[in-house]
The first five atom37 places (N, CA, C, CB, O) and aatype in JSON, in Angstrom:
{
  "aatype": [12, 14, 2, 18, 5, 0, 10, 5, 5, 3, 10, 16, 3, 19, 15, 5, 13, 10, 9, 0, 10, 7, 3, 14, 11, 1, 5, 0, 9, 9, 9, 1, 10, 10, 6, 6, 15, 3, 4, 3, 7, 10, 5, 19, 15, 6, 10, 16, 6, 0, 16, 7, 10, 15, 1, 14, 0, 19, 15, 8, 8, 10, 11, 19, 10, 11, 3, 0, 11, 10, 9, 3, 18, 1, 0, 6, 7, 16, 11, 2, 13, 18, 18, 10, 2, 8, 3, 16, 16, 6, 9, 19, 11, 10, 11, 5, 13, 10, 3, 11, 19, 16, 6, 9, 12, 16, 16, 8, 16, 11],
  "atom_mask": [
    [1, 1, 1, 1, 1],
    [1, 1, 1, 1, 1],
    [1, 1, 1, 1, 1],
    [1, 1, 1, 1, 1],
    [1, 1, 1, 1, 1],
    [1, 1, 1, 1, 1],
    [1, 1, 1, 1, 1],
    [1, 1, 1, 1, 1],
    [1, 1, 1, 1, 1],
    [1, 1, 1, 1, 1],
    [1, 1, 1, 1, 1],
    [1, 1, 1, 1, 1],
    [1, 1, 1, 1, 1],
    [1, 1, 1, 1, 1],
    [1, 1, 1, 1, 1],
    [1, 1, 1, 1, 1],
    [1, 1, 1, 1, 1],
    [1, 1, 1, 1, 1],
    [1, 1, 1, 1, 1],
    [1, 1, 1, 1, 1],
    [1, 1, 1, 1, 1],
    [1, 1, 1, 0, 1],
    [1, 1, 1, 1, 1],
    [1, 1, 1, 1, 1],
    [1, 1, 1, 1, 1],
    [1, 1, 1, 1, 1],
    [1, 1, 1, 1, 1],
    [1, 1, 1, 1, 1],
    [1, 1, 1, 1, 1],
    [1, 1, 1, 1, 1],
    [1, 1, 1, 1, 1],
    [1, 1, 1, 1, 1],
    [1, 1, 1, 1, 1],
    [1, 1, 1, 1, 1],
    [1, 1, 1, 1, 1],
    [1, 1, 1, 1, 1],
    [1, 1, 1, 1, 1],
    [1, 1, 1, 1, 1],
    [1, 1, 1, 1, 1],
    [1, 1, 1, 1, 1],
    [1, 1, 1, 0, 1],
    [1, 1, 1, 1, 1],
    [1, 1, 1, 1, 1],
    [1, 1, 1, 1, 1],
    [1, 1, 1, 1, 1],
    [1, 1, 1, 1, 1],
    [1, 1, 1, 1, 1],
    [1, 1, 1, 1, 1],
    [1, 1, 1, 1, 1],
    [1, 1, 1, 1, 1],
    [1, 1, 1, 1, 1],
    [1, 1, 1, 0, 1],
    [1, 1, 1, 1, 1],
    [1, 1, 1, 1, 1],
    [1, 1, 1, 1, 1],
    [1, 1, 1, 1, 1],
    [1, 1, 1, 1, 1],
    [1, 1, 1, 1, 1],
    [1, 1, 1, 1, 1],
    [1, 1, 1, 1, 1],
    [1, 1, 1, 1, 1],
    [1, 1, 1, 1, 1],
    [1, 1, 1, 1, 1],
    [1, 1, 1, 1, 1],
    [1, 1, 1, 1, 1],
    [1, 1, 1, 1, 1],
    [1, 1, 1, 1, 1],
    [1, 1, 1, 1, 1],
    [1, 1, 1, 1, 1],
    [1, 1, 1, 1, 1],
    [1, 1, 1, 1, 1],
    [1, 1, 1, 1, 1],
    [1, 1, 1, 1, 1],
    [1, 1, 1, 1, 1],
    [1, 1, 1, 1, 1],
    [1, 1, 1, 1, 1],
    [1, 1, 1, 0, 1],
    [1, 1, 1, 1, 1],
    [1, 1, 1, 1, 1],
    [1, 1, 1, 1, 1],
    [1, 1, 1, 1, 1],
    [1, 1, 1, 1, 1],
    [1, 1, 1, 1, 1],
    [1, 1, 1, 1, 1],
    [1, 1, 1, 1, 1],
    [1, 1, 1, 1, 1],
    [1, 1, 1, 1, 1],
    [1, 1, 1, 1, 1],
    [1, 1, 1, 1, 1],
    [1, 1, 1, 1, 1],
    [1, 1, 1, 1, 1],
    [1, 1, 1, 1, 1],
    [1, 1, 1, 1, 1],
    [1, 1, 1, 1, 1],
    [1, 1, 1, 1, 1],
    [1, 1, 1, 1, 1],
    [1, 1, 1, 1, 1],
    [1, 1, 1, 1, 1],
    [1, 1, 1, 1, 1],
    [1, 1, 1, 1, 1],
    [1, 1, 1, 1, 1],
    [1, 1, 1, 1, 1],
    [1, 1, 1, 1, 1],
    [1, 1, 1, 1, 1],
    [1, 1, 1, 1, 1],
    [1, 1, 1, 1, 1],
    [1, 1, 1, 1, 1],
    [1, 1, 1, 1, 1],
    [1, 1, 1, 1, 1],
    [1, 1, 1, 1, 1]
  ],
  "atom_positions": [
    [[-0.43, 28.58, -14.36], [0.86, 27.92, -14.16], [0.73, 26.98, -12.95], [2.0, 28.98, -13.93], [0.2, 27.35, -11.91]],
    [[1.23, 25.76, -13.11], [1.13, 24.78, -12.02], [1.94, 25.19, -10.79], [1.61, 23.42, -12.51], [2.98, 25.83, -10.9]],
    [[1.44, 24.81, -9.65], [2.14, 25.06, -8.4], [3.05, 23.86, -8.13], [1.12, 25.29, -7.21], [2.63, 22.86, -7.56]],
    [[4.3, 23.99, -8.55], [5.23, 22.87, -8.45], [5.63, 22.57, -7.0], [6.46, 23.14, -9.27], [5.95, 21.43, -6.67]],
    [[5.61, 23.58, -6.14], [5.9, 23.33, -4.72], [4.81, 22.47, -4.1], [6.04, 24.66, -3.95], [5.1, 21.55, -3.33]],
    [[3.57, 22.75, -4.43], [2.46, 21.94, -3.93], [2.55, 20.53, -4.5], [1.1, 22.58, -4.29], [2.27, 19.55, -3.81]],
    [[2.93, 20.43, -5.76], [3.09, 19.12, -6.4], [4.2, 18.32, -5.71], [3.39, 19.28, -7.9], [4.06, 17.11, -5.51]],
    [[5.29, 18.99, -5.37], [6.37, 18.33, -4.64], [5.89, 17.83, -3.29], [7.56, 19.28, -4.47], [6.24, 16.73, -2.87]],
    [[5.09, 18.63, -2.61], [4.54, 18.21, -1.32], [3.61, 17.01, -1.49], [3.79, 19.37, -0.64], [3.63, 16.08, -0.69]],
    [[2.8, 17.05, -2.55], [1.92, 15.91, -2.83], [2.73, 14.63, -3.05], [1.05, 16.19, -4.07], [2.37, 13.56, -2.57]],
    [[3.83, 14.76, -3.78], [4.69, 13.6, -4.04], [5.32, 13.1, -2.75], [5.79, 13.96, -5.06], [5.41, 11.89, -2.52]],
    [[5.75, 14.01, -1.91], [6.29, 13.64, -0.6], [5.24, 12.91, 0.23], [6.8, 14.88, 0.15], [5.55, 11.94, 0.92]],
    [[4.02, 13.38, 0.15], [2.92, 12.78, 0.92], [2.63, 11.34, 0.5], [1.66, 13.62, 0.77], [2.19, 10.54, 1.32]],
    [[2.85, 11.0, -0.76], [2.56, 9.64, -1.24], [3.81, 8.77, -1.35], [1.88, 9.71, -2.6], [3.71, 7.61, -1.75]],
    [[4.97, 9.3, -1.0], [6.21, 8.56, -1.22], [6.27, 7.26, -0.41], [7.39, 9.43, -0.86], [6.72, 6.24, -0.94]],
    [[5.84, 7.27, 0.83], [5.86, 6.04, 1.63], [4.94, 4.98, 1.02], [5.45, 6.35, 3.09], [5.26, 3.79, 1.03]],
    [[3.82, 5.42, 0.52], [2.87, 4.53, -0.14], [3.5, 3.92, -1.4], [1.57, 5.3, -0.49], [3.37, 2.72, -1.65]],
    [[4.18, 4.76, -2.18], [4.84, 4.27, -3.4], [5.96, 3.29, -3.08], [5.39, 5.44, -4.21], [6.12, 2.29, -3.77]],
    [[6.72, 3.57, -2.04], [7.79, 2.66, -1.63], [7.2, 1.31, -1.23], [8.59, 3.26, -0.47], [7.73, 0.26, -1.59]],
    [[6.11, 1.36, -0.49], [5.45, 0.11, -0.07], [4.98, -0.69, -1.27], [4.27, 0.41, 0.87], [5.08, -1.92, -1.28]],
    [[4.46, -0.02, -2.29], [3.96, -0.7, -3.48], [5.08, -1.2, -4.39], [3.06, 0.22, -4.25], [4.87, -2.12, -5.18]],
    [[6.25, -0.6, -4.28], [7.32, -0.86, -5.23], [8.05, -2.18, -5.09], [0.0, 0.0, 0.0], [8.74, -2.6, -6.02]],
    [[7.92, -2.84, -3.97], [8.67, -4.08, -3.74], [7.88, -5.29, -4.25], [8.98, -4.24, -2.24], [6.7, -5.44, -3.91]],
    [[8.5, -6.16, -5.05], [7.79, -7.33, -5.58], [7.23, -8.28, -4.51], [8.71, -8.11, -6.48], [6.17, -8.87, -4.72]],
    [[7.91, -8.43, -3.4], [7.41, -9.3, -2.34], [6.19, -8.69, -1.66], [8.51, -9.57, -1.3], [5.25, -9.4, -1.31]],
    [[6.2, -7.37, -1.48], [5.02, -6.7, -0.92], [3.86, -6.74, -1.91], [5.35, -5.24, -0.54], [2.7, -6.85, -1.52]],
    [[4.18, -6.66, -3.2], [3.15, -6.79, -4.21], [2.51, -8.18, -4.13], [3.74, -6.54, -5.62], [1.29, -8.31, -4.26]],
    [[3.33, -9.2, -3.92], [2.81, -10.57, -3.79], [1.9, -10.7, -2.57], [3.97, -11.59, -3.7], [0.88, -11.38, -2.62]],
    [[2.27, -10.04, -1.49], [1.43, -10.05, -0.28], [0.1, -9.36, -0.57], [2.16, -9.35, 0.9], [-0.96, -9.87, -0.19]],
    [[0.15, -8.22, -1.23], [-1.08, -7.48, -1.56], [-1.98, -8.34, -2.44], [-0.74, -6.14, -2.27], [-3.19, -8.43, -2.2]],
    [[-1.41, -8.96, -3.46], [-2.2, -9.8, -4.36], [-2.81, -10.96, -3.59], [-1.34, -10.32, -5.52], [-3.98, -11.3, -3.79]],
    [[-2.02, -11.58, -2.72], [-2.54, -12.71, -1.93], [-3.7, -12.26, -1.04], [-1.42, -13.34, -1.08], [-4.69, -12.97, -0.89]],
    [[-3.57, -11.08, -0.44], [-4.65, -10.56, 0.39], [-5.88, -10.2, -0.45], [-4.18, -9.32, 1.18], [-7.01, -10.35, 0.01]],
    [[-5.67, -9.74, -1.67], [-6.79, -9.45, -2.57], [-7.54, -10.73, -2.94], [-6.29, -8.75, -3.84], [-8.75, -10.72, -3.15]],
    [[-6.81, -11.83, -3.02], [-7.42, -13.12, -3.37], [-8.32, -13.65, -2.26], [-6.34, -14.14, -3.68], [-9.17, -14.51, -2.5]],
    [[-8.14, -13.15, -1.06], [-8.93, -13.6, 0.1], [-10.3, -12.95, 0.03], [-8.22, -13.25, 1.44], [-10.49, -11.85, 0.55]],
    [[-11.26, -13.61, -0.58], [-12.56, -13.0, -0.83], [-13.4, -12.81, 0.44], [-13.34, -13.85, -1.81], [-14.26, -11.94, 0.48]],
    [[-13.14, -13.61, 1.47], [-13.96, -13.46, 2.69], [-13.45, -12.35, 3.61], [-14.0, -14.77, 3.45], [-14.13, -12.0, 4.57]],
    [[-12.26, -11.79, 3.32], [-11.7, -10.66, 4.07], [-11.47, -10.96, 5.56], [-12.61, -9.46, 3.94], [-11.35, -10.04, 6.36]],
    [[-11.42, -12.23, 5.92], [-11.14, -12.57, 7.32], [-9.67, -12.34, 7.67], [-11.52, -14.01, 7.6], [-9.33, -12.26, 8.85]],
    [[-8.83, -12.25, 6.67], [-7.41, -12.02, 6.9], [-6.61, -13.31, 6.84], [0.0, 0.0, 0.0], [-7.15, -14.41, 6.89]],
    [[-5.32, -13.12, 6.72], [-4.39, -14.24, 6.65], [-3.34, -14.11, 7.73], [-3.73, -14.32, 5.26], [-2.98, -13.01, 8.14]],
    [[-2.86, -15.24, 8.18], [-1.78, -15.25, 9.16], [-0.44, -15.21, 8.44], [-1.88, -16.51, 10.08], [-0.35, -15.49, 7.24]],
    [[0.6, -14.87, 9.18], [1.94, -14.79, 8.61], [2.31, -16.12, 7.95], [2.96, -14.42, 9.7], [2.91, -16.12, 6.88]],
    [[1.97, -17.23, 8.59], [2.33, -18.54, 8.02], [1.73, -18.73, 6.63], [1.87, -19.67, 8.95], [2.37, -19.32, 5.76]],
    [[0.51, -18.25, 6.42], [-0.12, -18.36, 5.1], [0.57, -17.46, 4.08], [-1.6, -18.01, 5.18], [0.64, -17.8, 2.9]],
    [[1.08, -16.33, 4.54], [1.77, -15.41, 3.64], [3.19, -15.88, 3.34], [1.82, -14.01, 4.25], [3.73, -15.56, 2.28]],
    [[3.79, -16.64, 4.25], [5.12, -17.21, 3.95], [4.99, -18.22, 2.81], [5.74, -17.89, 5.22], [5.87, -18.31, 1.95]],
    [[3.9, -18.98, 2.8], [3.66, -19.93, 1.72], [3.48, -19.21, 0.39], [2.42, -20.8, 2.03], [3.98, -19.66, -0.64]],
    [[2.78, -18.12, 0.4], [2.48, -17.37, -0.83], [3.71, -16.66, -1.39], [1.39, -16.36, -0.57], [3.81, -16.47, -2.6]],
    [[4.63, -16.27, -0.53], [5.78, -15.46, -0.97], [7.09, -16.23, -1.0], [5.93, -14.28, -0.08], [8.03, -15.82, -1.67]],
    [[7.16, -17.35, -0.26], [8.42, -18.07, -0.16], [9.41, -17.39, 0.77], [0.0, 0.0, 0.0], [10.6, -17.74, 0.78]],
    [[8.95, -16.43, 1.54], [9.81, -15.71, 2.48], [9.74, -16.34, 3.87], [9.4, -14.22, 2.55], [8.81, -17.09, 4.18]],
    [[10.73, -16.03, 4.68], [10.72, -16.48, 6.07], [9.69, -15.66, 6.85], [12.14, -16.35, 6.71], [9.25, -14.61, 6.4]],
    [[9.33, -16.16, 8.02], [8.38, -15.43, 8.88], [8.88, -14.03, 9.22], [8.12, -16.21, 10.16], [8.12, -13.06, 9.13]],
    [[10.18, -13.89, 9.62], [10.66, -12.53, 9.92], [10.61, -11.6, 8.71], [12.09, -12.59, 10.45], [10.31, -10.41, 8.85]],
    [[10.89, -12.13, 7.52], [10.85, -11.3, 6.31], [9.41, -10.87, 6.01], [11.44, -12.06, 5.1], [9.16, -9.71, 5.68]],
    [[8.47, -11.8, 6.13], [7.06, -11.46, 5.91], [6.62, -10.41, 6.94], [6.15, -12.73, 6.0], [5.94, -9.45, 6.59]],
    [[7.01, -10.61, 8.18], [6.65, -9.65, 9.23], [7.2, -8.26, 8.92], [7.18, -10.12, 10.59], [6.51, -7.26, 9.14]],
    [[8.41, -8.19, 8.4], [9.0, -6.9, 8.02], [8.15, -6.25, 6.92], [10.47, -7.08, 7.53], [7.81, -5.07, 7.01]],
    [[7.82, -7.02, 5.89], [7.03, -6.47, 4.79], [5.64, -6.06, 5.26], [6.92, -7.5, 3.66], [5.11, -5.05, 4.8]],
    [[5.06, -6.81, 6.17], [3.75, -6.44, 6.71], [3.83, -5.12, 7.47], [3.22, -7.56, 7.64], [2.9, -4.31, 7.41]],
    [[4.93, -4.91, 8.19], [5.11, -3.64, 8.91], [5.18, -2.47, 7.93], [6.4, -3.69, 9.78], [4.57, -1.42, 8.16]],
    [[5.92, -2.65, 6.85], [6.02, -1.59, 5.84], [4.63, -1.29, 5.25], [7.02, -1.99, 4.72], [4.25, -0.13, 5.1]],
    [[3.9, -2.34, 4.92], [2.56, -2.17, 4.37], [1.6, -1.54, 5.38], [2.02, -3.51, 3.9], [0.74, -0.75, 5.01]],
    [[1.75, -1.9, 6.64], [0.91, -1.32, 7.69], [1.25, 0.15, 7.88], [1.09, -2.09, 9.03], [0.35, 0.99, 8.0]],
    [[2.54, 0.48, 7.9], [2.96, 1.88, 8.04], [2.46, 2.73, 6.88], [4.5, 1.97, 8.13], [2.19, 3.92, 7.05]],
    [[2.33, 2.13, 5.7], [1.83, 2.84, 4.53], [0.29, 2.85, 4.49], [2.38, 2.21, 3.25], [-0.31, 3.36, 3.55]],
    [[-0.31, 2.29, 5.51], [-1.77, 2.25, 5.66], [-2.46, 1.41, 4.58], [-2.32, 3.66, 5.64], [-3.62, 1.65, 4.24]],
    [[-1.73, 0.43, 4.06], [-2.3, -0.47, 3.06], [-2.99, -1.67, 3.69], [-1.23, -0.94, 2.11], [-3.97, -2.19, 3.16]],
    [[-2.47, -2.1, 4.83], [-3.06, -3.26, 5.5], [-3.3, -2.94, 6.97], [-2.15, -4.5, 5.37], [-2.8, -1.95, 7.51]],
    [[-4.07, -3.79, 7.59], [-4.31, -3.72, 9.02], [-4.4, -5.16, 9.51], [-5.62, -2.9, 9.36], [-4.28, -6.1, 8.73]],
    [[-4.6, -5.33, 10.79], [-4.71, -6.68, 11.32], [-5.67, -6.68, 12.49], [-3.34, -7.23, 11.75], [-5.98, -5.65, 13.08]],
    [[-6.13, -7.88, 12.8], [-6.93, -8.08, 14.0], [-6.31, -9.24, 14.75], [-8.44, -8.34, 13.66], [-5.79, -10.18, 14.15]],
    [[-6.38, -9.18, 16.05], [-5.81, -10.22, 16.9], [-6.92, -11.1, 17.43], [-4.99, -9.6, 18.07], [-7.98, -10.62, 17.86]],
    [[-6.67, -12.4, 17.39], [-7.55, -13.38, 18.04], [-6.66, -14.21, 18.94], [-8.32, -14.28, 16.97], [-5.99, -15.15, 18.5]],
    [[-6.66, -13.87, 20.21], [-5.75, -14.53, 21.14], [-4.32, -14.19, 20.77], [0.0, 0.0, 0.0], [-3.94, -13.02, 20.76]],
    [[-3.52, -15.21, 20.46], [-2.12, -14.99, 20.1], [-1.92, -14.93, 18.59], [-1.25, -16.08, 20.69], [-0.79, -14.81, 18.11]],
    [[-3.01, -15.03, 17.83], [-2.92, -15.05, 16.36], [-3.32, -13.69, 15.79], [-3.81, -16.16, 15.78], [-4.3, -13.08, 16.22]],
    [[-2.54, -13.24, 14.81], [-2.86, -12.01, 14.08], [-3.3, -12.37, 12.67], [-1.64, -11.04, 14.05], [-2.69, -13.21, 12.02]],
    [[-4.36, -11.72, 12.22], [-4.88, -11.92, 10.87], [-4.77, -10.6, 10.12], [-6.36, -12.42, 10.9], [-5.34, -9.59, 10.53]],
    [[-4.03, -10.63, 9.01], [-3.76, -9.43, 8.22], [-4.73, -9.35, 7.05], [-2.3, -9.41, 7.72], [-5.06, -10.35, 6.43]],
    [[-5.17, -8.13, 6.76], [-6.12, -7.9, 5.67], [-5.86, -6.52, 5.08], [-7.59, -8.02, 6.16], [-5.22, -5.67, 5.7]],
    [[-6.37, -6.3, 3.88], [-6.23, -4.99, 3.24], [-7.08, -3.97, 3.98], [-6.63, -5.06, 1.75], [-8.23, -4.23, 4.33]],
    [[-6.49, -2.82, 4.2], [-7.19, -1.73, 4.87], [-8.24, -1.18, 3.9], [-6.19, -0.61, 5.32], [-7.92, -0.92, 2.74]],
    [[-9.44, -1.0, 4.35], [-10.5, -0.5, 3.49], [-10.55, 1.03, 3.45], [-11.83, -1.04, 3.95], [-11.4, 1.6, 2.77]],
    [[-9.66, 1.67, 4.18], [-9.54, 3.13, 4.12], [-8.7, 3.46, 2.89], [-8.89, 3.73, 5.44], [-7.51, 3.16, 2.85]],
    [[-9.3, 4.04, 1.9], [-8.62, 4.29, 0.62], [-7.99, 5.68, 0.53], [-9.59, 4.11, -0.52], [-7.69, 6.15, -0.56]],
    [[-7.79, 6.33, 1.66], [-7.25, 7.7, 1.67], [-5.93, 7.79, 0.91], [-7.06, 8.18, 3.1], [-5.74, 8.71, 0.1]],
    [[-5.03, 6.86, 1.16], [-3.72, 6.92, 0.51], [-3.84, 6.66, -0.99], [-2.76, 5.89, 1.14], [-3.12, 7.28, -1.78]],
    [[-4.72, 5.78, -1.39], [-4.94, 5.51, -2.81], [-5.51, 6.75, -3.48], [-5.9, 4.29, -3.0], [-5.11, 7.1, -4.6]],
    [[-6.43, 7.42, -2.81], [-7.02, 8.65, -3.36], [-5.94, 9.74, -3.5], [-8.18, 9.16, -2.45], [-5.92, 10.45, -4.5]],
    [[-5.06, 9.87, -2.51], [-3.96, 10.85, -2.6], [-3.09, 10.58, -3.82], [-3.1, 10.82, -1.32], [-2.73, 11.5, -4.55]],
    [[-2.74, 9.3, -4.03], [-1.92, 8.94, -5.18], [-2.65, 9.23, -6.48], [-1.52, 7.46, -5.11], [-2.06, 9.77, -7.41]],
    [[-3.91, 8.9, -6.54], [-4.71, 9.16, -7.74], [-4.77, 10.66, -8.03], [-6.14, 8.58, -7.58], [-4.61, 11.08, -9.18]],
    [[-4.98, 11.47, -7.0], [-5.04, 12.92, -7.19], [-3.69, 13.47, -7.68], [-5.45, 13.62, -5.88], [-3.65, 14.33, -8.56]],
    [[-2.6, 12.96, -7.12], [-1.27, 13.38, -7.57], [-1.09, 13.02, -9.05], [-0.17, 12.71, -6.71], [-0.65, 13.86, -9.84]],
    [[-1.43, 11.79, -9.41], [-1.27, 11.35, -10.8], [-2.17, 12.14, -11.74], [-1.57, 9.86, -10.92], [-1.78, 12.42, -12.87]],
    [[-3.36, 12.49, -11.29], [-4.26, 13.32, -12.1], [-3.63, 14.69, -12.37], [-5.63, 13.48, -11.41], [-3.71, 15.21, -13.48]],
    [[-3.02, 15.28, -11.34], [-2.37, 16.59, -11.51], [-1.21, 16.5, -12.49], [-1.88, 17.14, -10.16], [-1.06, 17.35, -13.36]],
    [[-0.39, 15.46, -12.34], [0.77, 15.28, -13.22], [0.29, 15.07, -14.66], [1.64, 14.08, -12.76], [0.84, 15.64, -15.6]],
    [[-0.74, 14.25, -14.82], [-1.29, 13.99, -16.16], [-1.81, 15.28, -16.79], [-2.41, 12.95, -16.08], [-1.6, 15.53, -17.98]],
    [[-2.49, 16.08, -15.98], [-3.01, 17.36, -16.5], [-1.87, 18.27, -16.96], [-3.85, 18.07, -15.42], [-1.95, 18.89, -18.02]],
    [[-0.81, 18.36, -16.16], [0.34, 19.2, -16.52], [0.99, 18.67, -17.8], [1.38, 19.24, -15.37], [1.33, 19.44, -18.7]],
    [[1.15, 17.36, -17.86], [1.8, 16.77, -19.05], [0.97, 17.0, -20.32], [2.02, 15.26, -18.83], [1.53, 17.29, -21.38]],
    [[-0.34, 16.86, -20.21], [-1.18, 17.05, -21.39], [-1.22, 18.53, -21.78], [-2.59, 16.53, -21.13], [-1.3, 18.85, -22.97]],
    [[-1.18, 19.4, -20.81], [-1.18, 20.84, -21.09], [0.12, 21.24, -21.8], [-1.35, 21.65, -19.78], [0.1, 22.08, -22.71]],
    [[1.23, 20.66, -21.39], [2.54, 21.02, -21.97], [2.72, 20.46, -23.37], [3.68, 20.52, -21.08], [3.56, 20.96, -24.12]],
    [[1.96, 19.45, -23.73], [2.13, 18.86, -25.06], [1.24, 19.52, -26.11], [1.83, 17.38, -25.02], [1.36, 19.24, -27.3]],
    [[0.36, 20.4, -25.67], [-0.55, 21.06, -26.62], [0.07, 22.29, -27.19], [-1.88, 21.41, -25.96], [-0.55, 22.98, -28.01]]
  ]
}
């Protein structure tokens, strides 16, 4: 029998990550960062062009993505360059949660 309390905790653990992924503007930022093949990062001004958002709005979305451990940044003087975080811990947590849910669903349909 599945441990539903543990499953609930797993869902709680990935909820911030899911919220970060759920917004279309944050999705556009993620896609734009994925397009950056050299991984040097992008400045807020480059992300405003990609999303059509104001600088403060982009900065807000970057904070949400950073808090969810999806992106990071490096500073060069007064300039910040944002890039996708290469630590895939949160992605692995989500994948493990989805694997558990899939297993439960397939077991219940048999």
